[in-house]
Short mmCIF file of C-alpha atoms in Angstrom, two decimals:
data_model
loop_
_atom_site.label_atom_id
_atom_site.label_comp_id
_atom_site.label_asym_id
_atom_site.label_seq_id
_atom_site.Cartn_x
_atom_site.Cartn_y
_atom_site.Cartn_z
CA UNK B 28 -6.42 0.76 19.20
CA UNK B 29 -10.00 1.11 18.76
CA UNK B 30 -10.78 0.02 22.62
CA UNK B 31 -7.91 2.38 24.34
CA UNK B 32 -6.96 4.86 21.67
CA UNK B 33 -9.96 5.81 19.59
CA UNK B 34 -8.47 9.26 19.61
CA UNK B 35 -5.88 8.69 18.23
CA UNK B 36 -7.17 6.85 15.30
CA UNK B 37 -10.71 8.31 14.71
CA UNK B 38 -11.18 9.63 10.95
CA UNK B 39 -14.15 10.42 8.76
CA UNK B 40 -13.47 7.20 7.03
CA UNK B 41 -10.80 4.89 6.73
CA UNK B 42 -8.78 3.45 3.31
CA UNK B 43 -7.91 -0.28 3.76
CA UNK B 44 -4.82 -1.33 1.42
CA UNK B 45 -6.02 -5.15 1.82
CA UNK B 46 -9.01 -4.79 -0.25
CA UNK B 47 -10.05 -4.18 -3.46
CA UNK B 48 -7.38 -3.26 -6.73
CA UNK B 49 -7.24 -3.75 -10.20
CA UNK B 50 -8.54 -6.49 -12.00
CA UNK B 51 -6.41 -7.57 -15.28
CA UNK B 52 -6.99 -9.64 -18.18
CA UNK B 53 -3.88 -10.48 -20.20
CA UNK B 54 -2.74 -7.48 -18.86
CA UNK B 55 -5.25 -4.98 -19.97
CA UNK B 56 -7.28 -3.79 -17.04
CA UNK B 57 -10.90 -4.40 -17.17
CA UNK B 58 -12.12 -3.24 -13.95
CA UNK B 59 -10.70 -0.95 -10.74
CA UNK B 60 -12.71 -2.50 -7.65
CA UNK B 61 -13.41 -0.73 -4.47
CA UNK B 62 -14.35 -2.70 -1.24
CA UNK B 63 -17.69 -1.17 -0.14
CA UNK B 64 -18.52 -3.94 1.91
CA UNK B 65 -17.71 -7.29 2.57
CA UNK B 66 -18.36 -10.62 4.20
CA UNK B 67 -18.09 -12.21 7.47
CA UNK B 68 -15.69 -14.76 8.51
CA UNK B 69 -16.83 -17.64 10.43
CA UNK B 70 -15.08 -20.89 11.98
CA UNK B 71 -16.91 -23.80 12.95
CA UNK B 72 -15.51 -26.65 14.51
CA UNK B 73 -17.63 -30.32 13.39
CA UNK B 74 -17.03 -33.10 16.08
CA UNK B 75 -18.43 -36.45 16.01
CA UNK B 76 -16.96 -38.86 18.93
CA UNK B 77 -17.84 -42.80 19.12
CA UNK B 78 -16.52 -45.40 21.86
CA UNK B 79 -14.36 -46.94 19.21
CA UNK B 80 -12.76 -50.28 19.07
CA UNK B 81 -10.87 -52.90 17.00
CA UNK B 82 -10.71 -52.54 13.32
CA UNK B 83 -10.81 -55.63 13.05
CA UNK B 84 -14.40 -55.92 14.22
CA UNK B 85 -15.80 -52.96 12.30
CA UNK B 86 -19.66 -51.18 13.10
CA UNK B 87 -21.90 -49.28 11.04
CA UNK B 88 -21.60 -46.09 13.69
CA UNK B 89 -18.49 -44.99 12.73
CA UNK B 90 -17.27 -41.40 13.63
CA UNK B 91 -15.78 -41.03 10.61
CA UNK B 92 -18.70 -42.45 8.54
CA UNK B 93 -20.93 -39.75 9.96
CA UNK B 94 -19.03 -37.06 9.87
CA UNK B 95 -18.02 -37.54 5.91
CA UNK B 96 -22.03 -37.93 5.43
CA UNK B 97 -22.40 -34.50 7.14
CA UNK B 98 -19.54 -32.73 4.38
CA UNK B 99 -20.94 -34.60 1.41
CA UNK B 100 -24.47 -32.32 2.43
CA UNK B 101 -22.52 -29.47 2.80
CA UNK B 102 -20.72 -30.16 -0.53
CA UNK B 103 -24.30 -29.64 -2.22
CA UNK B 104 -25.63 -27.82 -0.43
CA UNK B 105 -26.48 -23.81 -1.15
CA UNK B 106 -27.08 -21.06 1.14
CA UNK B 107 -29.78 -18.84 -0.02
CA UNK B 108 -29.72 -16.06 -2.82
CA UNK B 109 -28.84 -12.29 -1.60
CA UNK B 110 -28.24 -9.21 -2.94
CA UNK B 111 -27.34 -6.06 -1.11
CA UNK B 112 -26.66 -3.09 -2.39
CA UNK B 113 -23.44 -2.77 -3.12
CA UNK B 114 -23.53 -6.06 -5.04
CA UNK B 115 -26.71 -4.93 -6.96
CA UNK B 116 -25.21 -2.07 -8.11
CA UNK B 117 -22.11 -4.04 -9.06
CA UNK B 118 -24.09 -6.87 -11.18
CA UNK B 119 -26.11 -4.21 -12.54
CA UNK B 120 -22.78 -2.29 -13.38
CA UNK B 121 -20.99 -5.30 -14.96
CA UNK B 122 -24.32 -6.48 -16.77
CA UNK B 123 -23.26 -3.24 -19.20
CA UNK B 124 -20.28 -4.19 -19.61
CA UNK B 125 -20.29 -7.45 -20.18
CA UNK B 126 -22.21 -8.61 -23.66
CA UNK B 127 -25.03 -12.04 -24.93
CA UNK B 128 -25.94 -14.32 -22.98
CA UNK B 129 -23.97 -13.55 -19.53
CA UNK B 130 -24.95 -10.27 -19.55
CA UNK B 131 -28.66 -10.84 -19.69
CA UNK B 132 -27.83 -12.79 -16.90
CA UNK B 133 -26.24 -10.75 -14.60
CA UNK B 134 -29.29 -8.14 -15.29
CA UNK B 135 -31.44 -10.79 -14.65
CA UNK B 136 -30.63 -11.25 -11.04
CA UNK B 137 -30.98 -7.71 -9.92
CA UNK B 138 -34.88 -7.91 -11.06
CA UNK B 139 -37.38 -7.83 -8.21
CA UNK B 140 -37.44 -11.59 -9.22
CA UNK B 141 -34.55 -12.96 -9.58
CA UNK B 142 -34.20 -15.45 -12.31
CA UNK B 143 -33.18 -18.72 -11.08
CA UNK B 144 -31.64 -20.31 -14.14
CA UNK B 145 -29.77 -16.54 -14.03
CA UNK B 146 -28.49 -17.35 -10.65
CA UNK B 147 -27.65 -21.17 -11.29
CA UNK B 148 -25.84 -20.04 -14.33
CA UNK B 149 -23.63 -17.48 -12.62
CA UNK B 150 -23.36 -19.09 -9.35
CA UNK B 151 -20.30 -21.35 -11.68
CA UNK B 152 -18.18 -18.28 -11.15
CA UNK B 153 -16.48 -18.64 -7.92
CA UNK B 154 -16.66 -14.93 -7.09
CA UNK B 155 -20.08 -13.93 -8.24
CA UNK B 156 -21.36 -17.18 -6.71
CA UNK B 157 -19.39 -15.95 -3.43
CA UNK B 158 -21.45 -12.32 -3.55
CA UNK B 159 -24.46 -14.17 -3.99
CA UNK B 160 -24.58 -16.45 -1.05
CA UNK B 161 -23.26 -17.16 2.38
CA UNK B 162 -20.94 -19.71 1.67
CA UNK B 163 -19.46 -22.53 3.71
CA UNK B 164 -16.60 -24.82 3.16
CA UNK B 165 -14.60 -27.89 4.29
CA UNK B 166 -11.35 -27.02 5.00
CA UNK B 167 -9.07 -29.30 7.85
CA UNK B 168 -9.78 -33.23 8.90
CA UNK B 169 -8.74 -35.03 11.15
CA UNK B 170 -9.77 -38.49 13.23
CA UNK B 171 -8.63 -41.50 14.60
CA UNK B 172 -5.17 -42.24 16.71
CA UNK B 173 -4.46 -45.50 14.79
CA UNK B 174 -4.55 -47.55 11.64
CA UNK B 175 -5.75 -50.81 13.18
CA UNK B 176 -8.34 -48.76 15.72
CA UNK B 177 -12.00 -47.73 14.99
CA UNK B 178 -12.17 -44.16 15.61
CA UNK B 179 -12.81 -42.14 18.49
CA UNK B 180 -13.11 -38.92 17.30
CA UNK B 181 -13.80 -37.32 14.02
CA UNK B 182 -13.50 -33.48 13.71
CA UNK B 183 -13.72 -31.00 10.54
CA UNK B 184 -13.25 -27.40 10.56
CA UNK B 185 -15.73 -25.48 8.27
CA UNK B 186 -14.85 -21.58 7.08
CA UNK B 187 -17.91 -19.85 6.67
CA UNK B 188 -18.07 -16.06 4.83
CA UNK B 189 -21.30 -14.79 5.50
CA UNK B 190 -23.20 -11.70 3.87
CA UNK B 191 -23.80 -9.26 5.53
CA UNK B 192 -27.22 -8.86 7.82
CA UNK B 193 -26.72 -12.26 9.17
CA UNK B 194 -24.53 -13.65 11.77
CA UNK B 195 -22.19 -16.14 13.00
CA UNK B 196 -24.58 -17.58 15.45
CA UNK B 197 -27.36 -18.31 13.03
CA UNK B 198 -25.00 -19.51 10.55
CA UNK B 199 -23.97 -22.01 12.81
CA UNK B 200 -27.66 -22.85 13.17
CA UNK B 201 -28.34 -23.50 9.41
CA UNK B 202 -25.46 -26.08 10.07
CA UNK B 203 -27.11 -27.75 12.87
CA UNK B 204 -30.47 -27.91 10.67
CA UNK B 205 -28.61 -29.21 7.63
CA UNK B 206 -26.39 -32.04 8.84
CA UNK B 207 -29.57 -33.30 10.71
CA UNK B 208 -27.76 -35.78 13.08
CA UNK B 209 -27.13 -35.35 17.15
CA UNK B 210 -24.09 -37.33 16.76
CA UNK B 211 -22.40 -34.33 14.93
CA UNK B 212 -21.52 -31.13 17.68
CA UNK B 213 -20.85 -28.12 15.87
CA UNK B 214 -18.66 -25.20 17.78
CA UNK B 215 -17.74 -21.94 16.88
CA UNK B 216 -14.24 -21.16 17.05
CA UNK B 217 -12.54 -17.40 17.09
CA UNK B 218 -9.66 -15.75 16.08
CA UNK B 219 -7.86 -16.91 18.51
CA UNK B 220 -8.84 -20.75 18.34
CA UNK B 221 -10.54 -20.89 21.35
CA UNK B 222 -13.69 -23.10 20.55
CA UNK B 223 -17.34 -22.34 21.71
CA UNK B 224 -21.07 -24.10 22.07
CA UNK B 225 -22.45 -20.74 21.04
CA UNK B 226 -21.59 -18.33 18.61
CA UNK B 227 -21.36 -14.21 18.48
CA UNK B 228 -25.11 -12.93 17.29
CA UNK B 229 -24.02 -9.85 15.98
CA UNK B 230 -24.90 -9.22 12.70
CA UNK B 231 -22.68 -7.68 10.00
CA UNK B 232 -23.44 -4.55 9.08
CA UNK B 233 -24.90 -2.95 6.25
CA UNK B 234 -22.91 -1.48 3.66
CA UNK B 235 -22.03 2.38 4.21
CA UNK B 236 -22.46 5.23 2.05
CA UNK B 237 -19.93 5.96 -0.71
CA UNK B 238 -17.87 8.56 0.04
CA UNK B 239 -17.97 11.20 -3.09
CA UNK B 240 -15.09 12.62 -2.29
CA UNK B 241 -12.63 9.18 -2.25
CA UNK B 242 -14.63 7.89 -4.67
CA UNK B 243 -14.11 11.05 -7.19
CA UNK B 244 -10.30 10.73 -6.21
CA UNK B 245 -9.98 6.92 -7.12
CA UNK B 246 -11.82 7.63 -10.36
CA UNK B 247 -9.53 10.38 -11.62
CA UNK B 248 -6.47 9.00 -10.15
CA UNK B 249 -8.01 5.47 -12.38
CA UNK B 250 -8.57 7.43 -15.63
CA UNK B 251 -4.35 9.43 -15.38
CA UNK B 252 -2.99 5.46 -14.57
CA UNK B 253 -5.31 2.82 -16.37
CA UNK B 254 -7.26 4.90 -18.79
CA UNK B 255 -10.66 3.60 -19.84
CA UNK B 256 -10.61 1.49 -16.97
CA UNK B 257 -14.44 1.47 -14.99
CA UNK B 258 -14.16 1.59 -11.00
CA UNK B 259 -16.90 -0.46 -9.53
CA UNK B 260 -17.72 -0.46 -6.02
CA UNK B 261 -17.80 -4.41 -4.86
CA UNK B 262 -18.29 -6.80 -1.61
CA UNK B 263 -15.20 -8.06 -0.54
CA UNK B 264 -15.81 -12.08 -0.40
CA UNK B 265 -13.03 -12.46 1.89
CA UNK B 266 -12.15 -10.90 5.79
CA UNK B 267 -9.71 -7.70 6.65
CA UNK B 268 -9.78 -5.01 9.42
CA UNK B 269 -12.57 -3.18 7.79
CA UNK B 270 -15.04 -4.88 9.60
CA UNK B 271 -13.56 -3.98 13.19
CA UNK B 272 -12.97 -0.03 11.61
CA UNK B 273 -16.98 -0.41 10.44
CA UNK B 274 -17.70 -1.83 13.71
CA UNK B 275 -16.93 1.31 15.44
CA UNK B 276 -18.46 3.30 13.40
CA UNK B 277 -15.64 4.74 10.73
CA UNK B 278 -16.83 3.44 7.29
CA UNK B 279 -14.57 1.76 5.42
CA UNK B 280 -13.11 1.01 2.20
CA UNK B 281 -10.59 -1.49 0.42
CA UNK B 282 -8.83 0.15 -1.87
CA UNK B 283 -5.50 -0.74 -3.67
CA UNK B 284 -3.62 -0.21 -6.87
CA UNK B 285 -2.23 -3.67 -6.85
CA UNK B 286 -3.12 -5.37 -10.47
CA UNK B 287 -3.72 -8.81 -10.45
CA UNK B 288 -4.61 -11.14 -13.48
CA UNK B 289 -7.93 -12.40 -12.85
CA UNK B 290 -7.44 -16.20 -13.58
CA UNK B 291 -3.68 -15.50 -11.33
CA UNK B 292 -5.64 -14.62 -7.58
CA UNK B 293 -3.40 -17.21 -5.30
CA UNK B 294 -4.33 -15.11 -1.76
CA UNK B 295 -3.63 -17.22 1.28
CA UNK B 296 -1.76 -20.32 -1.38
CA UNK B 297 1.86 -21.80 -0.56
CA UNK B 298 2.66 -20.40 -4.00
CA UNK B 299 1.13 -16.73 -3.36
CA UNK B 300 3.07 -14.04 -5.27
CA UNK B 301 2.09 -10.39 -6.83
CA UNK B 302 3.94 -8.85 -9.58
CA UNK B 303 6.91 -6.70 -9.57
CA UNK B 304 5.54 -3.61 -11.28
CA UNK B 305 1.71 -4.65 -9.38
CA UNK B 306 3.56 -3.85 -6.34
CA UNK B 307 5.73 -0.69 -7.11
CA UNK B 308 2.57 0.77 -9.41
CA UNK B 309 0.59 -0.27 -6.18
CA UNK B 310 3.12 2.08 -3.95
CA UNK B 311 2.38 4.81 -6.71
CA UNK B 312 -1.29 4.68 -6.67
CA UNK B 313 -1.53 5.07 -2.80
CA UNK B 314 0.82 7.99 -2.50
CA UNK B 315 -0.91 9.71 -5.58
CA UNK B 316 -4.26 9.02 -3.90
CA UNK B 317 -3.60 9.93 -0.23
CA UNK B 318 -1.40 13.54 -1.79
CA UNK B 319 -5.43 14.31 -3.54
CA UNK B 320 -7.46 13.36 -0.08
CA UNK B 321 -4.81 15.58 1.82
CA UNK B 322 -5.01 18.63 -0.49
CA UNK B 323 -1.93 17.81 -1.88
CA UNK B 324 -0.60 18.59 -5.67
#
């Protein structure tokens, strides 16, 4: 659409129902997030081949052997600290509303020097550590053709969500540096699956301006349907069509009544499922929302 029918879709901005939503906990709602930002997705495809052999007459270089030793230093390792500003503005945000020790925390990384027992301490959170760093993960395996044969070939894929500022390419260079051994090829492999030596070096970009007007809309429409309830402008940690919207130049915005409990988020699981009323409370939020931006009662 964007390539051969930009007419037809170009808008001020643009409201993406796959981000953001309403954060619950034991049903109360503690937070209304909007998506003012968010993270870049990144496949990488680990290969490590060896001429193989009996297993009966094992050898130290072992395809598999080297590529576990490359994911156990990716299992500890950490990409560096980063704030932007959407996620400064959110820590600082949720330092006031959260109370002791935590909260002096979570003020205590959006210093001019961060704190790093601060950042160690929060970085247990999945999410917050996920806004703080580029993170990179094992996800597939696979290797070898047969039980009683050495193997061949050892390969891993790796999902990588990257802040923004950096990109795919020199992510896939801080994986080169880390593993540290020429035995271990690392690819980069698009949407499609199609697997490359090189990767895209276009950098995600910055955060755009809030919009007053949508965000003045989501805060009333917030205060008539979950009363008391703060919205909070976040970095999406995960991947939608925002960042192709962004990309030509139509900020963008997850937003979404959906309200999930926060120790319930099973996105992308064999056992995903939303609510009943989430859903239908979701359909009401949207139409509510879109009848304000359109002039409508």
């Amino acid at each position: 659409l964007i390539k051969n029918h930009r007419d037809l879709i170009d808008a001020e901005y643009v409201l993406n129902p796959d981000g953001g939503g309403v954060d619950l906990d034991h049903g109360k709602a503690v937070s209304m997030d909007v998506d003012a930002t968010e993270k870049l997705y990144g496949d990488y495809q680990l290969t490590v081949t060896n001429p193989g052999g009996h297993s009966s007459l094992p050898v130290p270089d072992n395809a598999i052997y080297h590529l576990a030793g490359a994911l156990v230093r990716l299992q500890h390792y950490q990409f560096p600290f980063e704030l932007n500003s959407v996620t400064r503005a959110y820590f600082e945000r949720l330092s006031s509303l959260e109370t002791g020790k935590k909260a002096a925390d979570l003020k205590a990384i959006t210093q001019p020097n961060p704190d790093p027992g601060a950042i160690e301490r929060l970085s247990q959170n999945p999410e917050w550590n996920s806004m703080m760093h580029t993170t990179c993960v094992a996800t597939r395996l696979q290797a070898g053709h047969a039980n009683n044969a050495l193997p061949q070939l050892a390969q891993a894929n790796v999902n990588c969500r990257i802040l923004p500022g950096h990109s795919r390419e020199e992510t896939r260079q801080q994986l080169i540096k880390l593993f540290d051994d020429p035995k271990i090829t690392v690819r980069y492999v698009n949407d499609a699956g199609d697997v490359f030596d090189t990767a895209p070096d276009r950098k995600q970009l910055p955060p755009p301006p809030l919009n007053p007007e949508l965000m003045s809309a989501i805060e009333k429409l917030t205060a008539a349907m979950w009363p008391g309830t703060p919205v909070i402008p976040t970095m999406s940690t995960g991947a939608s069509d925002s960042v192709y919207t962004n990309g030509a130049g139509m900020p963008s915005y997850g937003v979404s009544g959906i309200a999930i409990e926060t120790d319930d988020v099973r996105a992308h699981g064999q056992d995903e499922r939303l609510p009943t009323e989430s859903f239908y409370r979701g359909l009401d939020f949207y139409y509510r929302l879109v009848k304000m931006l359109s002039g409508g009662a």
